[in-house]
Each structure stands twice: as structure tokens, then as C-alpha cells.
Coordinates of C-alpha atoms and ligand atoms in Angstrom, one line a residue:
M1 CA -3.0 -17.5 -27.6
T2 CA -0.7 -17.3 -24.6
R3 CA -1.4 -13.6 -24.1
A4 CA -3.9 -14.1 -21.3
G5 CA -1.4 -16.1 -19.3
N6 CA 1.4 -13.5 -19.5
L7 CA 2.1 -10.8 -17.0
F8 CA 4.4 -7.8 -17.9
T9 CA 6.1 -6.3 -14.9
T10 CA 7.7 -3.0 -15.9
H11 CA 10.7 -1.9 -13.8
T12 CA 11.8 1.6 -15.0
A13 CA 10.2 5.0 -14.3
V14 CA 11.6 6.7 -17.3
A15 CA 10.9 6.2 -21.0
A16 CA 14.6 6.2 -21.7
G17 CA 14.8 3.0 -19.6
F18 CA 12.9 1.0 -22.2
D19 CA 15.1 -0.9 -24.6
R20 CA 14.7 0.2 -28.2
F21 CA 16.1 -1.3 -31.3
A22 CA 16.5 0.0 -34.8
P23 CA 14.0 -1.7 -37.2
A24 CA 16.9 -2.9 -39.3
L25 CA 18.3 -4.9 -36.4
I26 CA 15.0 -6.5 -35.7
E27 CA 14.8 -7.4 -39.4
Q28 CA 18.3 -8.8 -39.4
Y29 CA 17.9 -11.0 -36.3
L30 CA 14.2 -11.7 -36.0
G31 CA 12.8 -11.2 -39.5
G32 CA 13.4 -14.8 -40.7
Y33 CA 12.2 -16.3 -37.3
A34 CA 9.0 -14.2 -37.4
E35 CA 8.1 -15.1 -40.9
Q36 CA 9.2 -18.7 -41.0
E37 CA 8.5 -19.9 -37.5
L38 CA 5.7 -17.6 -36.4
G39 CA 4.1 -16.9 -39.8
L40 CA 4.2 -13.3 -38.8
P41 CA 5.1 -10.8 -41.5
L42 CA 8.0 -8.5 -40.5
H43 CA 5.8 -5.4 -40.6
E44 CA 3.4 -6.9 -38.2
L45 CA 6.2 -7.9 -35.8
L46 CA 7.5 -4.3 -35.9
A47 CA 4.1 -2.9 -35.3
L48 CA 3.9 -4.7 -32.0
G49 CA 6.9 -2.6 -30.8
R50 CA 5.7 0.7 -32.1
Q51 CA 3.3 3.4 -30.8
N52 CA 2.3 4.1 -34.4
P53 CA 2.3 0.8 -36.3
N54 CA 2.5 2.7 -39.6
D55 CA 5.6 4.7 -38.9
S56 CA 8.4 2.7 -40.4
S57 CA 11.1 5.0 -38.9
E58 CA 9.9 4.3 -35.3
P59 CA 12.3 2.1 -33.3
F60 CA 11.2 -1.2 -31.9
N61 CA 10.3 -0.7 -28.2
M62 CA 10.6 -3.9 -26.1
A63 CA 8.2 -2.5 -23.4
Y64 CA 5.5 -1.9 -26.0
L65 CA 6.0 -5.5 -27.3
A66 CA 5.7 -6.8 -23.7
I67 CA 2.5 -4.9 -22.9
R68 CA 1.0 -6.0 -26.2
G69 CA 1.8 -9.6 -25.5
S70 CA 0.4 -9.7 -22.0
G71 CA -2.9 -10.1 -20.2
A72 CA -2.0 -7.7 -17.4
A73 CA 0.8 -5.3 -16.6
N74 CA 2.2 -3.9 -13.3
G75 CA 4.7 -1.4 -11.9
V76 CA 6.7 -2.1 -8.8
S77 CA 5.3 0.5 -6.3
R78 CA 2.1 2.5 -6.1
L79 CA 3.8 5.6 -7.4
H80 CA 5.5 3.7 -10.2
G81 CA 2.1 2.3 -11.3
Q82 CA 0.9 5.9 -11.7
V83 CA 4.1 6.9 -13.5
S84 CA 3.8 3.9 -15.8
R85 CA 0.2 4.7 -16.7
H86 CA 1.6 8.0 -17.9
L87 CA 4.4 6.4 -19.8
F88 CA 2.1 3.9 -21.6
Q89 CA -0.7 6.4 -22.2
P90 CA 0.3 6.9 -25.9
L91 CA -0.6 3.2 -26.5
F92 CA -4.2 3.8 -25.3
P93 CA -5.3 6.9 -27.3
R94 CA -8.4 8.6 -25.9
W95 CA -8.4 6.5 -22.8
P96 CA -8.2 8.5 -19.5
E97 CA -4.7 8.1 -18.0
S98 CA -6.2 6.6 -14.8
E99 CA -7.5 3.7 -16.9
V100 CA -4.3 2.9 -18.7
P101 CA -4.1 -0.8 -17.8
V102 CA -1.0 -0.8 -15.6
G103 CA -1.5 -1.6 -11.9
H104 CA 1.2 -2.2 -9.3
V105 CA 2.6 -4.7 -6.9
T106 CA 5.1 -3.1 -4.6
N107 CA 8.3 -5.0 -4.3
G108 CA 9.4 -6.6 -1.0
V109 CA 12.6 -8.2 0.2
H110 CA 13.2 -11.7 1.5
M111 CA 13.6 -10.9 5.2
S112 CA 15.4 -14.1 6.2
S113 CA 18.1 -13.4 3.6
W114 CA 18.8 -9.9 5.0
D115 CA 18.5 -10.2 8.8
S116 CA 21.7 -10.5 10.9
A117 CA 22.3 -13.5 13.2
A118 CA 21.5 -11.3 16.1
A119 CA 18.3 -10.0 14.5
D120 CA 17.2 -13.5 13.7
E121 CA 17.7 -14.5 17.3
L122 CA 15.6 -11.6 18.6
W123 CA 12.8 -12.2 16.0
T124 CA 12.8 -15.9 16.7
A125 CA 12.3 -15.2 20.4
A126 CA 9.5 -12.8 19.6
C127 CA 7.7 -14.6 16.9
G128 CA 9.2 -18.0 16.2
K129 CA 11.4 -19.6 13.6
D130 CA 8.5 -20.0 11.1
R131 CA 7.6 -16.3 11.2
W132 CA 8.1 -15.8 7.4
R133 CA 6.5 -19.1 6.4
G134 CA 2.8 -18.2 6.1
T135 CA 0.7 -15.2 6.9
T136 CA 2.3 -12.4 8.9
E137 CA -0.4 -10.8 11.0
H138 CA 1.2 -12.2 14.2
V139 CA 4.4 -10.3 13.5
E140 CA 3.2 -6.8 14.5
P141 CA 1.9 -7.5 18.0
A142 CA 4.9 -9.8 18.7
I143 CA 7.5 -7.2 17.8
R144 CA 5.6 -4.6 20.0
H145 CA 6.5 -6.8 23.0
I146 CA 10.2 -6.6 22.6
S147 CA 11.7 -4.3 25.3
D148 CA 13.6 -1.1 24.7
A149 CA 16.8 -2.7 26.2
Q150 CA 16.6 -5.6 23.8
L151 CA 16.1 -3.4 20.8
W152 CA 18.9 -1.1 21.7
Q153 CA 21.2 -4.1 22.4
L154 CA 20.5 -5.3 18.9
R155 CA 21.4 -2.0 17.4
T156 CA 24.6 -1.6 19.4
T157 CA 25.8 -5.1 18.6
A158 CA 25.0 -4.7 14.9
R159 CA 26.7 -1.3 14.6
N160 CA 29.8 -2.7 16.3
S161 CA 30.1 -5.6 13.9
L162 CA 29.5 -3.5 10.9
I163 CA 32.3 -1.2 12.0
G164 CA 34.6 -4.1 12.5
Y165 CA 33.8 -5.3 9.0
A166 CA 34.1 -1.9 7.4
R167 CA 37.5 -1.3 9.0
E168 CA 38.9 -4.5 7.7
R169 CA 37.4 -4.0 4.3
L170 CA 38.7 -0.4 3.9
S171 CA 42.1 -1.4 5.1
G172 CA 42.3 -4.2 2.5
Q173 CA 41.0 -1.8 -0.1
L174 CA 43.7 0.8 0.7
A175 CA 46.4 -1.9 0.7
A176 CA 45.3 -3.1 -2.7
S177 CA 45.5 0.5 -4.0
G178 CA 49.1 0.9 -2.8
A179 CA 48.4 3.2 0.1
S180 CA 51.0 3.8 2.8
P181 CA 51.3 1.3 5.7
E182 CA 50.1 4.1 8.1
M183 CA 47.0 4.6 6.0
V184 CA 46.3 0.9 5.8
D185 CA 46.8 0.5 9.6
G186 CA 44.9 3.7 10.3
A187 CA 41.8 2.3 8.6
T188 CA 41.6 -0.4 11.3
H189 CA 40.9 2.2 13.9
L190 CA 38.5 4.5 12.1
F191 CA 35.0 5.2 13.4
D192 CA 33.4 5.1 16.9
P193 CA 31.2 2.1 17.6
H194 CA 28.9 4.4 19.7
A195 CA 28.4 7.1 17.1
L196 CA 25.3 7.5 14.9
T197 CA 26.1 5.6 11.7
L198 CA 24.5 6.5 8.4
G199 CA 24.6 4.4 5.3
F200 CA 24.3 5.3 1.7
A201 CA 24.9 2.6 -0.9
R202 CA 23.5 2.3 -4.4
R203 CA 24.3 2.6 -8.0
F204 CA 25.8 6.0 -8.6
A205 CA 23.4 7.4 -11.2
T206 CA 22.6 11.1 -11.4
Y207 CA 18.9 10.7 -10.7
K208 CA 19.8 9.1 -7.3
R209 CA 21.6 12.3 -6.3
P210 CA 24.4 10.5 -4.4
N211 CA 26.1 13.8 -3.9
L212 CA 23.1 15.6 -2.3
L213 CA 24.8 15.5 1.1
L214 CA 27.8 17.2 -0.5
H215 CA 25.7 20.2 -1.6
N216 CA 27.2 22.3 1.3
P217 CA 30.4 20.5 2.3
A218 CA 31.2 22.8 5.2
R219 CA 27.8 22.1 6.7
L220 CA 28.2 18.4 6.3
L221 CA 31.5 18.5 7.9
R222 CA 30.1 20.4 10.9
L223 CA 27.4 17.8 11.3
L224 CA 29.9 14.9 11.2
T225 CA 32.5 16.4 13.5
N226 CA 30.3 17.8 16.4
P227 CA 32.3 16.4 19.4
Q228 CA 29.2 15.9 21.6
R229 CA 27.1 14.2 18.9
P230 CA 29.4 12.8 16.2
V231 CA 28.1 11.2 13.1
Q232 CA 29.8 8.8 10.7
L233 CA 28.9 7.8 7.2
I234 CA 29.6 4.7 5.1
I235 CA 29.2 5.1 1.4
A236 CA 29.4 2.4 -1.2
G237 CA 28.4 2.2 -4.8
K238 CA 29.5 1.7 -8.4
A239 CA 28.7 3.7 -11.5
H240 CA 28.2 2.1 -14.8
P241 CA 31.6 2.1 -16.6
E242 CA 30.2 4.3 -19.4
D243 CA 28.4 6.7 -17.1
Q244 CA 30.8 9.6 -16.9
A245 CA 28.5 11.6 -14.7
G246 CA 28.1 8.8 -12.3
Q247 CA 31.9 8.3 -12.1
A248 CA 32.3 12.0 -11.4
L249 CA 29.9 11.7 -8.4
I250 CA 32.1 9.0 -6.9
H251 CA 35.1 11.1 -7.5
E252 CA 33.5 14.0 -5.6
W253 CA 33.1 11.9 -2.5
I254 CA 36.7 10.5 -2.8
Q255 CA 38.0 14.1 -2.9
F256 CA 35.9 15.1 0.1
I257 CA 37.1 12.1 2.1
R258 CA 40.7 12.9 1.3
Q259 CA 40.6 15.9 3.7
P260 CA 42.2 14.9 7.0
E261 CA 39.3 16.3 9.0
T262 CA 36.7 14.2 7.2
R263 CA 38.7 11.0 7.1
P264 CA 37.7 9.8 10.6
H265 CA 34.0 10.2 9.7
I266 CA 33.4 8.8 6.3
M267 CA 34.4 5.6 4.5
F268 CA 33.9 4.9 0.9
L269 CA 33.8 1.2 0.3
S270 CA 34.3 0.0 -3.3
D271 CA 32.9 -3.0 -5.1
Y272 CA 29.3 -2.6 -3.7
D273 CA 27.6 -6.0 -4.1
T274 CA 25.1 -8.0 -2.2
R275 CA 27.7 -9.2 0.3
L276 CA 28.7 -5.7 1.2
A277 CA 25.0 -4.6 1.2
E278 CA 24.3 -7.4 3.7
H279 CA 26.8 -5.9 6.2
L280 CA 25.6 -2.4 5.6
V281 CA 21.9 -3.0 6.0
Q282 CA 22.5 -5.0 9.1
G283 CA 24.6 -2.5 10.9
V284 CA 23.6 1.1 10.0
D285 CA 21.3 3.1 12.2
V286 CA 19.9 5.1 9.3
W287 CA 19.7 4.3 5.6
L288 CA 19.7 7.3 3.4
N289 CA 18.1 7.5 0.0
T290 CA 17.9 10.7 -2.0
P291 CA 16.6 10.1 -5.6
R292 CA 14.8 12.7 -7.7
R293 CA 11.1 11.8 -7.5
P294 CA 9.6 9.9 -9.3
W295 CA 12.5 8.1 -10.8
E296 CA 13.2 5.4 -8.2
A297 CA 10.7 2.9 -9.4
C298 CA 10.6 1.2 -6.0
G299 CA 14.0 0.9 -4.3
T300 CA 14.6 -2.1 -2.1
S301 CA 17.7 -1.5 -0.2
G302 CA 15.9 0.6 2.4
M303 CA 13.6 -2.4 3.0
K304 CA 16.6 -4.5 3.9
V305 CA 17.3 -2.4 7.0
L306 CA 13.8 -2.8 8.5
V307 CA 14.3 -6.3 9.9
N308 CA 17.5 -5.2 11.5
G309 CA 16.1 -2.2 13.3
G310 CA 17.7 0.3 10.9
L311 CA 15.6 3.4 10.1
N312 CA 15.0 5.1 6.8
L313 CA 15.5 8.7 5.8
S314 CA 14.4 8.9 2.3
E315 CA 12.9 11.0 -0.5
L316 CA 9.1 10.3 -0.8
D317 CA 9.7 8.2 -3.9
G318 CA 9.2 4.5 -4.8
W319 CA 8.3 2.3 -1.8
W320 CA 8.9 5.1 0.8
A321 CA 6.1 7.2 -0.7
E322 CA 3.7 4.5 0.5
A323 CA 5.6 3.3 3.6
Y324 CA 6.4 6.6 5.3
T325 CA 4.5 7.9 8.3
P326 CA 6.2 10.2 10.8
D327 CA 6.5 7.6 13.5
V328 CA 8.6 5.1 11.4
G329 CA 11.3 7.2 9.9
W330 CA 12.0 10.5 8.1
A331 CA 10.9 11.9 4.8
L332 CA 12.5 14.2 2.3
G333 CA 10.6 16.2 -0.3
D334 CA 7.1 17.5 -0.6
G335 CA 5.6 14.5 -2.5
Q336 CA 5.7 16.4 -5.8
E337 CA 7.9 16.1 -8.9
H338 CA 10.4 18.8 -9.6
G339 CA 12.4 17.3 -12.5
E340 CA 16.1 18.2 -12.4
D341 CA 15.6 21.7 -11.1
P342 CA 18.9 22.7 -9.4
A343 CA 17.0 25.1 -7.2
W344 CA 14.9 22.3 -5.8
D345 CA 17.9 20.1 -5.3
A346 CA 19.4 22.9 -3.2
I347 CA 16.2 23.1 -1.1
E348 CA 16.1 19.4 -0.5
A349 CA 19.8 19.4 0.4
D350 CA 19.1 22.0 3.1
T351 CA 16.1 20.0 4.3
L352 CA 18.3 17.0 4.5
Y353 CA 20.8 18.8 6.7
D354 CA 18.0 20.3 8.8
L355 CA 16.4 16.9 9.3
L356 CA 19.7 15.4 10.4
E357 CA 20.6 18.3 12.6
R358 CA 17.2 18.9 14.3
A359 CA 15.5 15.5 14.3
V360 CA 17.8 12.5 13.6
I361 CA 20.9 13.4 15.5
P362 CA 19.2 14.8 18.7
E363 CA 16.9 11.8 18.9
F364 CA 19.8 9.3 18.6
Y365 CA 21.7 11.1 21.4
A366 CA 18.8 11.7 23.8
R367 CA 19.4 9.0 26.3
D368 CA 17.4 8.0 29.3
G369 CA 18.7 6.8 32.7
E370 CA 19.6 3.5 31.2
G371 CA 21.5 5.0 28.4
I372 CA 18.8 4.2 25.9
P373 CA 17.4 6.7 23.3
S374 CA 13.8 5.9 24.0
A375 CA 12.2 7.9 21.2
W376 CA 14.7 6.3 18.8
V377 CA 13.9 2.9 20.0
A378 CA 10.1 3.6 19.8
R379 CA 10.7 4.5 16.1
M380 CA 12.6 1.3 15.5
R381 CA 9.8 -0.7 17.1
E382 CA 7.2 0.9 14.9
S383 CA 9.3 0.5 11.8
M384 CA 10.0 -3.2 12.5
A385 CA 6.4 -4.0 13.6
R386 CA 4.5 -2.3 10.8
L387 CA 6.8 -2.1 7.8
T388 CA 8.7 -5.4 8.0
P389 CA 5.6 -7.6 7.2
R390 CA 4.4 -5.1 4.5
F391 CA 7.6 -5.0 2.6
S392 CA 8.5 -8.6 3.0
T393 CA 8.3 -10.9 -0.1
N394 CA 5.5 -12.7 1.9
R395 CA 3.2 -9.9 0.9
T396 CA 4.7 -9.4 -2.5
V397 CA 4.5 -13.0 -3.6
R398 CA 1.0 -13.4 -2.2
E399 CA -0.2 -10.4 -4.2
Y400 CA 1.5 -11.6 -7.4
T401 CA -0.1 -15.0 -6.9
E402 CA -3.6 -13.9 -6.0
Q403 CA -3.9 -10.9 -8.2
H404 CA -2.0 -12.1 -11.2
Y405 CA -0.5 -15.6 -11.5
L406 CA -3.6 -17.6 -10.5
P407 CA -6.0 -15.5 -12.6
A408 CA -3.6 -15.5 -15.5
A409 CA -3.1 -19.3 -15.4
A410 CA -6.9 -19.8 -15.4
A411 CA -7.4 -17.3 -18.2
Y412 CA -4.7 -19.1 -20.3
R413 CA -6.3 -22.5 -19.7
T414 CA -9.7 -21.1 -20.8
R415 CA -8.3 -19.6 -23.9
A416 CA -6.2 -22.6 -24.8
A417 CA -8.9 -25.3 -24.1
N418 CA -10.2 -27.3 -27.1
T419 CA -7.2 -26.4 -29.2
G420 CA -7.7 -22.7 -28.6
A421 CA -11.5 -22.4 -29.3
V422 CA -11.9 -19.4 -27.0
G423 CA -8.7 -17.9 -28.2
R424 CA -10.0 -18.0 -31.8
A425 CA -13.3 -16.6 -30.7
V426 CA -11.5 -13.6 -29.1
V427 CA -9.5 -13.0 -32.3
N428 CA -12.7 -13.1 -34.3
W429 CA -14.5 -10.8 -31.9
E430 CA -11.6 -8.3 -32.1
Q431 CA -11.6 -8.4 -35.9
T432 CA -15.3 -7.8 -36.1
L433 CA -15.0 -4.9 -33.7
K434 CA -12.3 -3.3 -35.8
Q435 CA -14.3 -3.7 -39.0
Q436 CA -17.5 -2.3 -37.5
W437 CA -16.1 0.3 -35.2
A438 CA -16.2 3.2 -37.6
T439 CA -19.9 2.7 -38.1
L440 CA -20.9 3.1 -34.4
H441 CA -22.3 6.4 -33.3
F442 CA -24.5 8.1 -30.7
G443 CA -27.9 9.7 -31.3
D444 CA -30.0 11.9 -29.1
V445 CA -29.4 12.2 -25.4
T446 CA -32.1 13.0 -23.0
V447 CA -31.7 13.6 -19.3
E448 CA -34.3 14.0 -16.6
T449 CA -33.4 15.0 -13.1
R450 CA -35.9 13.2 -10.8
G451 CA -35.4 14.1 -7.2
E452 CA -31.9 12.8 -6.2
Q453 CA -31.1 11.3 -9.6
H454 CA -30.1 12.2 -13.1
V455 CA -31.7 9.7 -15.5
F456 CA -29.9 9.4 -18.8
E457 CA -31.4 8.0 -22.0
I458 CA -29.0 7.7 -24.9
Q459 CA -29.5 6.5 -28.4
V460 CA -26.8 4.2 -29.6
Y461 CA -26.3 3.0 -33.2
L462 CA -24.4 -0.3 -33.3
N463 CA -25.6 -1.2 -36.8
D464 CA -24.4 -4.7 -37.6
L465 CA -22.4 -5.2 -34.4
D466 CA -23.8 -7.6 -31.8
P467 CA -24.7 -5.5 -28.8
K468 CA -23.0 -8.1 -26.6
A469 CA -19.6 -7.3 -28.2
V470 CA -19.6 -3.9 -26.4
R471 CA -20.5 -2.1 -23.2
V472 CA -22.1 1.3 -23.1
E473 CA -21.0 3.2 -20.0
L474 CA -21.7 6.5 -18.4
Y475 CA -18.4 8.1 -17.3
A476 CA -17.3 11.0 -15.1
D477 CA -13.8 11.9 -14.2
G478 CA -12.8 11.3 -10.6
I479 CA -12.6 14.3 -8.3
N480 CA -9.4 15.2 -6.4
G481 CA -7.6 12.0 -7.4
S482 CA -10.5 9.6 -6.7
D483 CA -11.4 6.9 -9.2
P484 CA -13.5 7.9 -12.1
I485 CA -17.2 6.9 -12.1
R486 CA -17.9 4.2 -14.6
L487 CA -21.5 2.9 -14.7
E488 CA -22.7 0.3 -17.2
M489 CA -25.8 1.5 -19.0
T490 CA -28.7 -0.9 -19.7
R491 CA -30.0 -1.6 -23.1
V492 CA -33.8 -0.9 -22.6
R493 CA -35.3 -1.0 -26.1
H494 CA -34.8 -1.1 -29.8
L495 CA -35.1 2.1 -31.8
A496 CA -38.1 1.4 -34.1
G497 CA -36.6 3.2 -37.1
A498 CA -33.2 1.5 -37.2
S499 CA -32.2 -2.2 -37.1
G500 CA -29.0 -1.7 -35.1
G501 CA -30.3 1.3 -33.0
Y502 CA -30.9 1.0 -29.3
V503 CA -31.8 3.1 -26.3
Y504 CA -29.6 2.7 -23.2
N505 CA -30.3 4.2 -19.9
A506 CA -28.7 4.7 -16.4
A507 CA -29.4 6.7 -13.3
V508 CA -26.7 8.5 -11.3
P509 CA -26.9 10.5 -8.1
A510 CA -27.7 14.2 -8.9
A511 CA -24.9 15.3 -6.5
R512 CA -22.6 16.0 -9.5
P513 CA -23.7 18.3 -12.4
L514 CA -25.1 16.7 -15.5
A515 CA -22.3 18.1 -17.6
D516 CA -19.7 16.0 -15.7
Y517 CA -21.1 12.9 -17.4
T518 CA -20.6 11.5 -20.8
A519 CA -21.4 8.2 -22.4
R520 CA -18.9 5.9 -24.2
I521 CA -18.8 2.6 -26.0
I522 CA -16.0 0.2 -25.2
P523 CA -15.2 -3.4 -26.2
H524 CA -16.6 -6.2 -24.1
C525 CA -15.9 -9.9 -24.2
S526 CA -15.9 -12.2 -21.2
G527 CA -12.3 -12.9 -19.9
V528 CA -10.7 -10.2 -22.1
A529 CA -8.8 -7.4 -20.5
V530 CA -10.1 -4.0 -21.8
P531 CA -8.4 -1.7 -22.8
L532 CA -5.2 -3.8 -22.6
E533 CA -6.3 -6.3 -25.3
A534 CA -8.8 -4.1 -27.2
D535 CA -8.2 -0.4 -26.9
L536 CA -11.1 1.0 -29.0
I537 CA -13.2 3.6 -27.4
L538 CA -16.0 5.9 -28.7
W539 CA -17.0 8.9 -26.7
Q540 CA -20.4 10.5 -27.0
R541 CA -18.6 13.9 -26.6
Ligands
PLP601 C1 19.2 -4.2 -2.7 C2 20.4 -3.9 -3.6 C3 20.2 -3.0 -4.7 C4 18.8 -2.4 -5.0 O1 18.5 -1.5 -4.1 P1 18.2 0.0 -4.4 O2 17.4 0.5 -3.3 O3 17.4 0.0 -5.7 O4 19.5 0.7 -4.6 C5 21.2 -2.8 -5.5 N1 22.5 -3.3 -5.3 C6 22.7 -4.2 -4.3 C7 24.1 -4.7 -4.1 C8 21.7 -4.5 -3.4 O5 21.9 -5.3 -2.4

């Protein structure tokens, strides 16, 4: 009954990220509750968490349960929506992957929680205190009016204050770990407030490739230590205590930083949390992100630098796959998936060094007569003006509200009204469909091409099923990633010789060959999400 009012937001891009439980555990902890409180036999509860309801060895998958209890489902970026349609495809047998009912709402960040005091001041002068309180169309033109000098001043101030914070923090960290007084004191002088400052902070999980920059340590060292154009890097992150591989990646960095020549250029800050993240995203010039596509469902840390004038250099994964254009930052990868191929990792590591060496570093150090890197500042302005409103929670919450929460609330009210009259009707409709489905079939198909149109006439045998309980559609796969063609056919007459036989017709443009089209029967009931709530489908061929 509540199904129509529930929205399932899926957050992982790998099947292994779904929680699964042994059937015996479900029985032990939920069996009594299901049977006594819900009146649901254990095997029916278990079926809700299984791809194949009849396979008693299949574990209980929480994501399957969630999607079967919802009236809509969404991923957290456009690419993640696509990946999720693939992951949930097994639950919708014979449905094209593009029609697996998982859409997307791209995450956003709450800008006023992540901007620095200096950024807040600049933004307030440009577009007012209430800039994040309603619609955000005014943001883009207002940000375009900020001068180069003001933007660069923001950057310089922010970098300076990050370096102050990082020195203190590293020094405290070293003291706590029993380092020598020279080391502890040395930390308070590390880094150059005028040098290009890169940030990399995240959970150390192998798919995020936090060691991609270490692929060629000698090359990294050359980049960092160029006396004319020095670079410095702040790294932060934790690995899950049981993730040995993740721990090893942290260790690799610690080893690298121990060398006397790297020490002045890299800091590893431990205990990454939102407080540390706040300082990092406010102060860095460039935020790095190097996951293996498509495993970063969205990623949000890179969005937090936008409002502060930081730039992103990221794999084309998660949000960056939809945010990136060449004038707002830098992209890594070819927009394709390469799994865990070490040869591809090596190629991307080289591309990352090349990008830093040939694009990022020169642009940062190319100064005009005022000492301002004008191309860099232009990129900051584009990133702030265009991406900040798009990746703000303003846009995210609006999309959830308009596309999901309001329709779901209305759908729930409809179903629940009159002690669930509509809800009961939906259940009855579904039961009837299931009982009758095996009897449905197609008869003859005739096609006439008249001028610019193919006119299809198709015999459909619905037998005892009310024709209003289904839709007959003409379908053709999309071409080159476009949406498929789905055209509702019209019931034009009864077949004289059969009580439940009908002729349906539809006309389509003759631009595509006849053979691209096929007919299908799908469930139809007002207000019911198909195929999410009813996944039957019968193809003509
Ligand atoms: C924003 C944030 C995250 C999530 O960002 P990712 O881009 O997914 O890494 C994780 N940890 C902290 C402390 C954060 O502030």
C-alpha cells in the first residue's frame, strides 16, 4: 500500500556494494515479525530480496527488497543511473536495459556549508546573502562580474590560510606520533604559500586509485620540485580498518613522503573528516580525483571546491562526467570503462602527469603584468559561475521534490484513500494479469508502406483479459544511444472469429526499416509504474 509513496535512492555502482544476508539470518531475525506482524509467509519475504524467488539458496539482497518496495528508483549521477540500470536488469527480464526503471538525480552539496568566510564575502558582494535561498539563475551572470583581481585575491588568501592550518595540524600529528622536536617544528615551516597546491582526500579504497600519482615516483618528484614552478600536494584519507589493500595504499604514500627531497612538497594529514575536508576544499587550487570509471557513483568532494574557486582535475566518472567541459577544469580518461586493467591505469597515470606538466602547472604560473594568471582565473570564473548552481543542493533538492517527492506523495494518497480502495484495485489488477498472461499471444502482422509511413496492423489475442489492463506498443531500439521508439498502438476493431481477439494499428515514419519494429504487450494501469511494479512483457518477436 505504501509502495507508491516510497523512493529508493541507490548509492553504489557495484553489485558487491549491495548488502546481502544469508536466508537463515533473515529467518532468525525477521521470520517471526513477517509472519505475525505482517502476515507475510517467510518464503514471500525472502522472495522480495531475490532475483529468482524460487531459489532457496539465493541470499537476501537489500537493494532488491528496496526496489520492490518502491514506486520509483534513482541513482545519484547520470552515469550512475545508467550503471544502475545494468545492475538491476536481472530483475526485469526481457525488458531493454534502457527501460529498467532507475533514473537519476545528481547529488549536490550545500554551498553555504562549504564556502570559506572570504568566499562568502565575495559571493555576498556579487549576488547577495540570500543567493542560495531560492532559484539560482541570477548566480551565473553575477559571478561573471567579479574581477580577475578579486578572484585571484580569494585564491591567494584561501591557499595561505589552508597552509597555516595544514602546518599546525601536521605538526600536532607528528608530535602525537612521537616524532623528534626538529620534525615537529619543521612541519610549521613546510610549504610555500605561493606555490600551486593540489589536494587529494578521500577514502582509500582501491577503486579510487589514490596511488595513481605514485605510478612513476621519479616523474612525480620532478613535477613537485621544479624550482621555477613548484607544486605541493596535501593528501588526506582513511582506509577501512579491514581493508588491507586500502591500508597498503596509505603506506605507499607515507613511504614516499619519508624521503627528504619529497618532504617539503607533500603532507599526509591523518583523520580525514568533514572538518579537515572543509579546510582542504576551501584552500586548494586543484582537487584531484582518480577513480576507476564507472565506480564512483557520484563523488561530492570535488563539488565542495567550486564555491571556493578551486578547480577540478578528475576522471570522467560520477558527477564530473556530466559537469566537465574544457573551460571549467581538466578531465582524465576517455569516457569509457576499462575495468581494473593495469595497462590502462598506466596510460591514465601518464595522462595525469602530462596534464599537470603541460596544462595545469603552466597555466597557474603564466602571470600577467599584475601578477595574475588570467587564463587560470578565467577558468575559475567559468567553474564558479556555471557549476556552482548546478551542483548545489538547491538543484538537487528541487529535482527530488518535483520529480519524486511530490508525485510520490500524491500517488500514495491516491492509493491509500478510502481505506486503500485504489491500492486493492491495483493488487487485483496485478493478480489478474499474472493469471491471464500466459494466454496472451499475437496473430498475423500486416504492414503497408504508404508514402512516408509504415502502417502496422497486428492481431492481438487478449482472451479473457480486459484490453484496458494492458498497452500494445510498437517498439524500436534507439540508435546511437538515443531513446528507443515506443508508440502506443490503437485498438481499431474486434476480430470477428475470436471473443478476446483485436486488431491494433499504428503508423511510424518510414525512415527506419520495417524490420527495426516489433510489437509488445505491457501492463497498464493508471498511476502504476511499469515495469517497476509490474514487469510482465510479451514481445511479438
Ligand atoms: C565530501 C566528503 C566525502 C565524500 O566525497 P567523495 O568525493 O565521495 O570522496 C567523504 N568524506 C568526507 C570527510 C567528506 O567531506
